[in-house]
Coordinates of C-alpha atoms and ligand atoms in Angstrom, one line a residue:
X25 CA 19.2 -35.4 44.1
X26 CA 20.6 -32.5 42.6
X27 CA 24.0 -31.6 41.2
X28 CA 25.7 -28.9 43.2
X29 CA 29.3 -28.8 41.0
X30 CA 30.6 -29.8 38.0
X31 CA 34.7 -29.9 38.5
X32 CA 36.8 -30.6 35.3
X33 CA 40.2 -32.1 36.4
X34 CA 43.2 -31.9 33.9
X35 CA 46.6 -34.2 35.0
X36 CA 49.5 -35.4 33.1
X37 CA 50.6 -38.7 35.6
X38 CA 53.2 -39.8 32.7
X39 CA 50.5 -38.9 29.6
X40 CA 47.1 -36.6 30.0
X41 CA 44.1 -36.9 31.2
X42 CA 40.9 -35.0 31.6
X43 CA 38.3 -35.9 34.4
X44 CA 34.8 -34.8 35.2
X45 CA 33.6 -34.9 38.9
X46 CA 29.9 -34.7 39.5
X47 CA 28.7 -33.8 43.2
X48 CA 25.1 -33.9 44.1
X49 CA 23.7 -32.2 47.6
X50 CA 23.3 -35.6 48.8
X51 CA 27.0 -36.2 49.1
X52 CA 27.1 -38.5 46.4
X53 CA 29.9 -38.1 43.5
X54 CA 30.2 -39.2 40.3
X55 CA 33.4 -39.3 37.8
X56 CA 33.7 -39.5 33.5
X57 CA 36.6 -39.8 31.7
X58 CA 36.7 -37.0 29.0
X59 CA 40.2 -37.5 27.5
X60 CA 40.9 -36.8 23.9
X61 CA 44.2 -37.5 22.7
X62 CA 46.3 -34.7 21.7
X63 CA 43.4 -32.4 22.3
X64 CA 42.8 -32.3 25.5
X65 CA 42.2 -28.5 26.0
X66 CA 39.5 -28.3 23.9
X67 CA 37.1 -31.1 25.9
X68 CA 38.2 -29.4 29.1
X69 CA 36.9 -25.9 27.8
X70 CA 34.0 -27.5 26.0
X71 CA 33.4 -28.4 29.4
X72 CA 34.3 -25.9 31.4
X73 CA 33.2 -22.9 29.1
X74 CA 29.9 -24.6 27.8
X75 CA 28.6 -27.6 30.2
X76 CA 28.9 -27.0 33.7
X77 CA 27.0 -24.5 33.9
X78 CA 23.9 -26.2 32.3
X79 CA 24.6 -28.9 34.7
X80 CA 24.3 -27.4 38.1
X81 CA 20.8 -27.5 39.8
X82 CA 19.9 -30.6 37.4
X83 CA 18.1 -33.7 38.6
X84 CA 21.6 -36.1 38.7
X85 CA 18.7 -39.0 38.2
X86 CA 18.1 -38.0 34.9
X87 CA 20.6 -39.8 32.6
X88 CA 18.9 -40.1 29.6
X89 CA 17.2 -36.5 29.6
X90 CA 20.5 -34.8 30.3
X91 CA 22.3 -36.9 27.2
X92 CA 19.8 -35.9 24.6
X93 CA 20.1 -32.3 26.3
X94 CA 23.4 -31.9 25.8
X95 CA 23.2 -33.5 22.1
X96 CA 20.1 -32.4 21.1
X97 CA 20.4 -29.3 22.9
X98 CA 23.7 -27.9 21.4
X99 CA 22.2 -27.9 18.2
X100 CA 25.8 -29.0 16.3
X101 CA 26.0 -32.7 16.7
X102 CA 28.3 -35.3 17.2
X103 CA 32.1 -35.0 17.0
X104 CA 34.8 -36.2 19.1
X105 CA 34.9 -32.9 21.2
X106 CA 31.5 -32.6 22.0
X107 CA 30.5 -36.6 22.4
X108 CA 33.9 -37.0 24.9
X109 CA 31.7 -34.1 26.6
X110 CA 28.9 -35.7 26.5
X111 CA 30.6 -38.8 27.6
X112 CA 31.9 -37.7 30.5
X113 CA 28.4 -36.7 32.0
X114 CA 26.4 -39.5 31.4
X115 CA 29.7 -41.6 32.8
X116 CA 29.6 -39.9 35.9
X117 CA 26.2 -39.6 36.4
X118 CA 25.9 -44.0 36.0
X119 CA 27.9 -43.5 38.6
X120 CA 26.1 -41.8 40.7
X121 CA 23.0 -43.5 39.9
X122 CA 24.8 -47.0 41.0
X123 CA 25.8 -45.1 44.5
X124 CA 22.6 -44.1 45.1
X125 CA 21.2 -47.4 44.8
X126 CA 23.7 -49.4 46.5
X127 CA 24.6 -51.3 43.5
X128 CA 27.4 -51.5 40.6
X129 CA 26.4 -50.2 37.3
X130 CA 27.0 -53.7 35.7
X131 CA 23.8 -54.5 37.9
X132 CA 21.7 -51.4 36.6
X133 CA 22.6 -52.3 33.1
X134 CA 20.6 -55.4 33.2
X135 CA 23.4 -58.0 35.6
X136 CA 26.3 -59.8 34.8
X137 CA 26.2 -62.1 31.6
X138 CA 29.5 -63.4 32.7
X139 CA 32.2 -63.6 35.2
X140 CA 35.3 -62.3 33.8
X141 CA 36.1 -60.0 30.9
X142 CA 38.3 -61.7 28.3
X143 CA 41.2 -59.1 27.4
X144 CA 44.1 -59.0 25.1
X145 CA 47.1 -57.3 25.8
X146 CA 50.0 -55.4 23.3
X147 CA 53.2 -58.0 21.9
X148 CA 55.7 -56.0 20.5
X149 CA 59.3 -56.2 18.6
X150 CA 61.8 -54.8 16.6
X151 CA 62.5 -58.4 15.1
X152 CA 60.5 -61.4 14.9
X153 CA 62.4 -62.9 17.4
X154 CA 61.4 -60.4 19.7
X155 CA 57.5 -60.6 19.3
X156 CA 58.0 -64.3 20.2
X157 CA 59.7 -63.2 23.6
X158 CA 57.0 -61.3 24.0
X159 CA 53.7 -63.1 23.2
X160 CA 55.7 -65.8 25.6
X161 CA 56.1 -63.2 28.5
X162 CA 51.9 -62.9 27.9
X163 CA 51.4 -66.1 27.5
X164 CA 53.3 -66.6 31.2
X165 CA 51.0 -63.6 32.7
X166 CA 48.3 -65.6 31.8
X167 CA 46.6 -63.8 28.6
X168 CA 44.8 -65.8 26.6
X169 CA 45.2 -62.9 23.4
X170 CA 47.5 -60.6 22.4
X171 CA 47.8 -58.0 19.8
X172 CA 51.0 -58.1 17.8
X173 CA 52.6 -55.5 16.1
X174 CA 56.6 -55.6 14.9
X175 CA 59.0 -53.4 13.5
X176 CA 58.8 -53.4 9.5
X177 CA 62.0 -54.0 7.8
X178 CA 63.4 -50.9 6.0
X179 CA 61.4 -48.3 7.8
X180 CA 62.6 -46.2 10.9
X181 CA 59.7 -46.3 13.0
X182 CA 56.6 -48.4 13.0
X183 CA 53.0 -47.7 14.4
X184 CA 52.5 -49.7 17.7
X185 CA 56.4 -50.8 18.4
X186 CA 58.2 -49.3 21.7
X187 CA 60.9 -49.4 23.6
X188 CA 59.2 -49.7 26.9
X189 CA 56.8 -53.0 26.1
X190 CA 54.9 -53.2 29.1
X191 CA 53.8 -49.0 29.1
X192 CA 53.8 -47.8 25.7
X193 CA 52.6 -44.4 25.6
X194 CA 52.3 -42.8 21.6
X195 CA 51.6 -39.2 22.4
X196 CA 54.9 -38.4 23.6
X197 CA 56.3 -35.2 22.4
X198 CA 55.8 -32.0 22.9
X199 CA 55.3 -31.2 18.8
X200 CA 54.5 -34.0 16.9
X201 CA 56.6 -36.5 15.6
X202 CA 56.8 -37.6 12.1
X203 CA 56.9 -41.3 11.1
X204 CA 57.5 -42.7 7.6
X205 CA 55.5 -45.8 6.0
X206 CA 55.6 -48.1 3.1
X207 CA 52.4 -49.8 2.8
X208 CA 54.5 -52.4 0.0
X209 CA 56.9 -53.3 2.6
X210 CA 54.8 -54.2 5.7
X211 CA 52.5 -56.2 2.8
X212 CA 55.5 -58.4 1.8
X213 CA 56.7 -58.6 5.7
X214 CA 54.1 -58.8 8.1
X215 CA 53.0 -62.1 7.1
X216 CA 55.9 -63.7 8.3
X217 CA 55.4 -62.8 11.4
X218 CA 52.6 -64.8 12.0
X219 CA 53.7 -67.7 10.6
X220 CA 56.5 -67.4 12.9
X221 CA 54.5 -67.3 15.8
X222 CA 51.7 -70.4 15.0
X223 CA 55.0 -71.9 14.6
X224 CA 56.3 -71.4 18.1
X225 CA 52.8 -71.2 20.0
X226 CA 50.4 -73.3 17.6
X227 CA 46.8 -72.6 18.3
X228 CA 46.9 -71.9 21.7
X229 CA 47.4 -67.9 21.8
X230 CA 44.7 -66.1 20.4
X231 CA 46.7 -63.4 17.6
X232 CA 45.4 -60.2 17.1
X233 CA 46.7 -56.9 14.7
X234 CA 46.3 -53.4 14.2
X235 CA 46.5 -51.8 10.7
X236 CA 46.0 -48.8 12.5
X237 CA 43.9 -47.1 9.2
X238 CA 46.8 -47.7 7.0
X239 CA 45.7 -49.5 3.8
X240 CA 43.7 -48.8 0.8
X241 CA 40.7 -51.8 0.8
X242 CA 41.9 -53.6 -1.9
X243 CA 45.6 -53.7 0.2
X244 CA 43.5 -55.1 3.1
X245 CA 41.9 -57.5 1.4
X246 CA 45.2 -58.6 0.1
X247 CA 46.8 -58.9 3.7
X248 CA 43.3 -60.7 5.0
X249 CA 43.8 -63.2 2.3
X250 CA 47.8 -63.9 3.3
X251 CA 46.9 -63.7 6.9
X252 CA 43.9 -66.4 6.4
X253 CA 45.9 -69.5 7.3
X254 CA 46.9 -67.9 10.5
X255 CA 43.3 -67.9 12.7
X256 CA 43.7 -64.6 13.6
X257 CA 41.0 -63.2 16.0
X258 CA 40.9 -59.9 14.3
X259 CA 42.5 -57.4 12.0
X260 CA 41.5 -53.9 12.9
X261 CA 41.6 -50.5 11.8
X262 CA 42.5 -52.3 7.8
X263 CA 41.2 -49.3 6.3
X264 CA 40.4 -45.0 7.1
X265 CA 36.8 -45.5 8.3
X266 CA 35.0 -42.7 6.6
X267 CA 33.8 -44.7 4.1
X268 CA 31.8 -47.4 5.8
X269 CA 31.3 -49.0 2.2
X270 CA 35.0 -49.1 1.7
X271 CA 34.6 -52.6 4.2
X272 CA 32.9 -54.2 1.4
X273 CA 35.5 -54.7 -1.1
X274 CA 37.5 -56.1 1.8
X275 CA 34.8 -58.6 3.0
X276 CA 34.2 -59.6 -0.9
X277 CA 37.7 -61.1 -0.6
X278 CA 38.3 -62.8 3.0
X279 CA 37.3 -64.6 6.1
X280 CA 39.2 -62.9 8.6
X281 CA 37.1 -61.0 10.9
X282 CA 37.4 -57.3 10.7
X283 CA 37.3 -55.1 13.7
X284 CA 37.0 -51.4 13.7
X285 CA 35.2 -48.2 15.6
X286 CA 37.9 -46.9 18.0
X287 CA 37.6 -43.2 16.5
X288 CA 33.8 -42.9 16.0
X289 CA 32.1 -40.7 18.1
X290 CA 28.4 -42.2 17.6
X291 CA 26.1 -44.3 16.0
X292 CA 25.7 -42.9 12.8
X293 CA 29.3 -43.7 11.8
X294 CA 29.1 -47.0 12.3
X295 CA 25.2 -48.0 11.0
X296 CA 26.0 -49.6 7.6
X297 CA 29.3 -51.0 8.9
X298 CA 27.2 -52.9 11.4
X299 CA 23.3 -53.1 9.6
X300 CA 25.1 -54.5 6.2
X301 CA 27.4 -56.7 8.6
X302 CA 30.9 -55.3 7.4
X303 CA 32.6 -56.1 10.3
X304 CA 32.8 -58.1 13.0
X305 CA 33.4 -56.4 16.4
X306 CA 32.6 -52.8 16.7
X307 CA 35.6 -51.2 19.2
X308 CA 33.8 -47.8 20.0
X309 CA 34.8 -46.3 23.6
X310 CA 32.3 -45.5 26.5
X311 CA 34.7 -41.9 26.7
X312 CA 34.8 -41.2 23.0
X313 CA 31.2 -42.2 22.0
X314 CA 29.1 -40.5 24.0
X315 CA 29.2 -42.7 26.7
X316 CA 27.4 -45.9 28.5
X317 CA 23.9 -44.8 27.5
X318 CA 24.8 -44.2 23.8
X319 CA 27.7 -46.9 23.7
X320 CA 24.8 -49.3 25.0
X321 CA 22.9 -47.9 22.4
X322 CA 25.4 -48.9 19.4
X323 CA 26.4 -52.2 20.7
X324 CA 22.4 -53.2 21.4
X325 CA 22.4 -52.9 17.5
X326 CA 25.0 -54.6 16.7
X327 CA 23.9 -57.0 18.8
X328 CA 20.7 -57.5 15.8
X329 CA 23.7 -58.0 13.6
X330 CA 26.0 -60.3 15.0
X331 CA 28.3 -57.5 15.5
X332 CA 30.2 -58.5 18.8
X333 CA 32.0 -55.3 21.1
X334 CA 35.8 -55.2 21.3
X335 CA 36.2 -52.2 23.2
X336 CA 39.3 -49.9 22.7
X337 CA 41.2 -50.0 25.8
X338 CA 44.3 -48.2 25.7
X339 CA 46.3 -46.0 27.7
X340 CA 44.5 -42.6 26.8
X341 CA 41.4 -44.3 27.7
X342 CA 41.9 -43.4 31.6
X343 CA 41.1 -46.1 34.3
X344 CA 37.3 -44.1 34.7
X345 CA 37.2 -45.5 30.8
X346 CA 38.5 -48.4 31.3
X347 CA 35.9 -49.0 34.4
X348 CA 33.1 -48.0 32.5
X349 CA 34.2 -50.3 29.8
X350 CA 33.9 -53.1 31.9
X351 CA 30.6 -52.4 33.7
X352 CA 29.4 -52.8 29.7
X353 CA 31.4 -55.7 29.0
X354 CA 29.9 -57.4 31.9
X355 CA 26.5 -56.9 31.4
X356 CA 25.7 -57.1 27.2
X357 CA 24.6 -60.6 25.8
X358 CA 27.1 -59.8 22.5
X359 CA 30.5 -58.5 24.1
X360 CA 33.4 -60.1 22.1
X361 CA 36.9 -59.0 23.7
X362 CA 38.3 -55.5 25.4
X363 CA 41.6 -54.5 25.0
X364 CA 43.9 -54.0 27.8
X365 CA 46.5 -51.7 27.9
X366 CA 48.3 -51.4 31.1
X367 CA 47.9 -47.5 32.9
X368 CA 51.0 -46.8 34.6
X369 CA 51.7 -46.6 38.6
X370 CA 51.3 -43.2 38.4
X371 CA 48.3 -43.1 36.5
X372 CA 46.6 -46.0 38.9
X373 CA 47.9 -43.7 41.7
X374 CA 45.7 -40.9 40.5
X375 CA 42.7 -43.2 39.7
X376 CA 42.1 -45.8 42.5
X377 CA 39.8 -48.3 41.1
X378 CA 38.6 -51.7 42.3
X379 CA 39.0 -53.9 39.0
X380 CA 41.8 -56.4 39.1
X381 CA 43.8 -58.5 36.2
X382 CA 43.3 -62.4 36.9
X383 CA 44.4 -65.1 34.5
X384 CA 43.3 -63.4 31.2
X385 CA 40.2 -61.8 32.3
X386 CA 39.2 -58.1 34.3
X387 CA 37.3 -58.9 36.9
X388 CA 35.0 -55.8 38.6
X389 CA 34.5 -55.1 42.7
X390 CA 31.2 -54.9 43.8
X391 CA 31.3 -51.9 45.3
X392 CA 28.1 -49.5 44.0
X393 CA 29.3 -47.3 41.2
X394 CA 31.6 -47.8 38.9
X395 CA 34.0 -48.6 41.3
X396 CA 36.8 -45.8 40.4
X397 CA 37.7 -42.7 41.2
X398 CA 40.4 -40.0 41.0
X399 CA 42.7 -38.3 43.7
X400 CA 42.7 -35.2 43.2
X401 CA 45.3 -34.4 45.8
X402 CA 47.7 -36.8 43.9
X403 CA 46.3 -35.4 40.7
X404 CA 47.7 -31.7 41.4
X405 CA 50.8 -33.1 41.6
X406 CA 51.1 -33.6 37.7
X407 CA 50.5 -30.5 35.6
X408 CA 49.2 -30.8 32.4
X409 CA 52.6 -30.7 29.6
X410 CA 51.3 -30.4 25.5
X411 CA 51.4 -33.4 23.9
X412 CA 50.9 -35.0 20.7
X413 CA 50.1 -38.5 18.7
X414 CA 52.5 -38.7 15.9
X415 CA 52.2 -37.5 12.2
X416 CA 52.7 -40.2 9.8
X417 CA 53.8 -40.3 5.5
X418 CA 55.0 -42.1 3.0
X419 CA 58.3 -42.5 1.8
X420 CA 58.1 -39.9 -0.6
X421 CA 56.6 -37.2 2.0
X422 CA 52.8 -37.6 1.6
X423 CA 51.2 -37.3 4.5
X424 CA 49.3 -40.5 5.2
X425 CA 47.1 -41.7 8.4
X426 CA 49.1 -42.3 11.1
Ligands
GCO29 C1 44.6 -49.2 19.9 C2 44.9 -47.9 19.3 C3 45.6 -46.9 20.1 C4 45.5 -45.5 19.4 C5 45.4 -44.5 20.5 C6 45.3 -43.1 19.9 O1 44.1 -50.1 19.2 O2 44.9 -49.4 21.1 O3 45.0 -47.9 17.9 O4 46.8 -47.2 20.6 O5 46.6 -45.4 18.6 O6 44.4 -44.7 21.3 O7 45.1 -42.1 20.8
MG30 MG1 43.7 -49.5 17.3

């Protein structure tokens, strides 16, 4: 079975998205998911420029050859450009491997070690008040998690807080947007807001937050420790993740489980944050890291670890991501939770897929593959339009992770 063209698709159904479509001379097709946010050009030409090429005339049977091809092969390793590549290959050629023999992905991966995919969905406010309304309004859809995030007193903007609550779509200007941030404020506040909510909900909601790479460790530790009689599931992102040992300090100081991994691009930033067990869930994506065989790969060791997965699943990941996701989530002994933010109508429009929201959980079809595809006819009809995640500082102007 041979691969006969390698198409990259670029469409902007409300945000962007970059697509790889595989077809083999047997008829079969095959689609990744090769979106980087804010960057998008560059995996496209990566693609375009460098991949394609090398993929035509390949055996489409040969996943793991052609991964270790293109990694080992480029010489220059890792890095979000060229593992969302990367990704994007193996992705679609899973797929094709699952059409060509009759069967899910899930199945090739080793079966189903469970029905349903627990997910957790995005609570948001501009007042405590309005975070309650909101967990409610998820609580009455029927999720059993949420992430909550609210609007900090005293600071224009905060990370993770929109207008629209049920799409909320961060890359949305055409230069980027700049956001200030008091890291002593949102200590003192955010606190509140959970007490708040075990005092409307009790334990019945499983809570969930997003430092989004904010704090300094000793900061996180300190907002672990305040947020310890709360039961949260996770807090994520506490700290900037180039210093794996930086989790240390934080895990000297709390119990609250620390989840992280959403920007790594491979294994090897993530090894001593998993083999020295300084977190709990490792979020890596299937389109950022490389994909299902190297995803597999890093969750397999975690797995050694009692690391769980927690998959990042939000709206730049495109429904080919989130598809993929799930085939993993299905199948792996240690999966923990995947985050589910809703695509839009437009983007589920432009990527048909068979997986369905039921009472908390994704659920998969069984149709071979992965179960997704894109349009491209409906595709066409949404050019590409520049845009970018915002720029974040402090107070006094320093620039500061966003
Ligand atoms: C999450 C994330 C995202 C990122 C986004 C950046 O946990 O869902 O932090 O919302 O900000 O994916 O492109
Ligand atoms: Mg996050």
């Amino acid at each position: 079975m041979r691969i006969t063209e390698a198409r990259v698709i670029v469409t902007c159904p409300g945000r962007n998205f970059v697509t790889l479509k595989l077809f083999t001379d047997d008829g079969l097709t095959g689609v990744g998911d090769a979106t980087l946010n804010g960057r998008e050009l560059a995996v496209a030409s990566y693609l375009t420029d460098h991949v394609c090429r090398l993929l035509v005339g390949r055996d489409a049977h040969l996943i793991e050859d052609t991964w270790q091809y293109l990694y080992q092969g480029s010489y220059w390793r890792r890095g979000p450009v060229t593992m969302a590549a990367i990704a994007a290959v193996d992705t679609a050629l899973w797929d094709i491997k699952g059409k060509a023999a009759g069967l899910p992905v899930y199945q090739l991966l080793g079966g189903r070690s469970r029905e349903g995919v627990l997910v957790y969905g995005h609570a948001n406010g501009a007042s405590v008040e309005e975070v309650i309304d909101e967990v409610a309004r998820y609580d009455a859809m029927g999720y059993r998690a949420v992430r909550v995030q609210c609007a900090i007193p005293g600071l224009s903007d905060t990370y993770g807080v929109s207008t629209d609550k049920l799409f909320y779509e961060p890359a949305d200007s055409p230069l980027p947007r700049e956001t200030r941030w008091s890291s002593e404020s949102y200590l003192d506040f955010i606190p509140t807001v959970f007490s708040a909510l075990r005092e409307r909900f009790g334990l019945h909601m499983r809570l969930l937050h997003d430092v989004h790479h904010r704090l300094t460790p000793i900061e996180a530790a300190r907002l672990c420790k305040s947020m310890e009689p709360y039961g949260l599931l996770w807090i994520e992102d506490p700290i900037r993740e180039e210093l794996q040992e930086g989790f240390r300090l934080i895990r000297q100081h709390t119990t609250v489980p620390i989840a992280t991994g959403e920007v790594f691009n491979s294994i090897w930033d993530c090894t001593q944050l998993i083999t020295e067990q300084l977190v709990d869930y490792i979020r890596v994506a299937v389109s950022h890291a490389g994909g299902i065989t190297h995803v597999r790969r890093i969750f397999q060791l975690a797995d050694l670890y009692h690391v769980r997965s927690g998959s990042h699943g939000a709206t730049d990941l495109s429904p080919v991501s989130l598809a993929a996701a799930l085939h993993v989530d299905t199948a792996i002994p240690n999966f923990g939770i995947q985050e589910y933010m809703r695509h839009t109508p437009a983007t589920d429009e432009v990527f048909p897929h068979s997986y369905f929201y039921n009472d908390g959980e994704l659920h998969l079809g069984d149709e071979p593959g992965l179960g997704v595809d894109i349009d491209e006819a409906a595709a066409a009809r949404f050019p590409y339009r520049p845009a970018y995640l915002p720029v974040n500082r402090l107070i006094d102007g320093t620039v500061h992770s966003w």
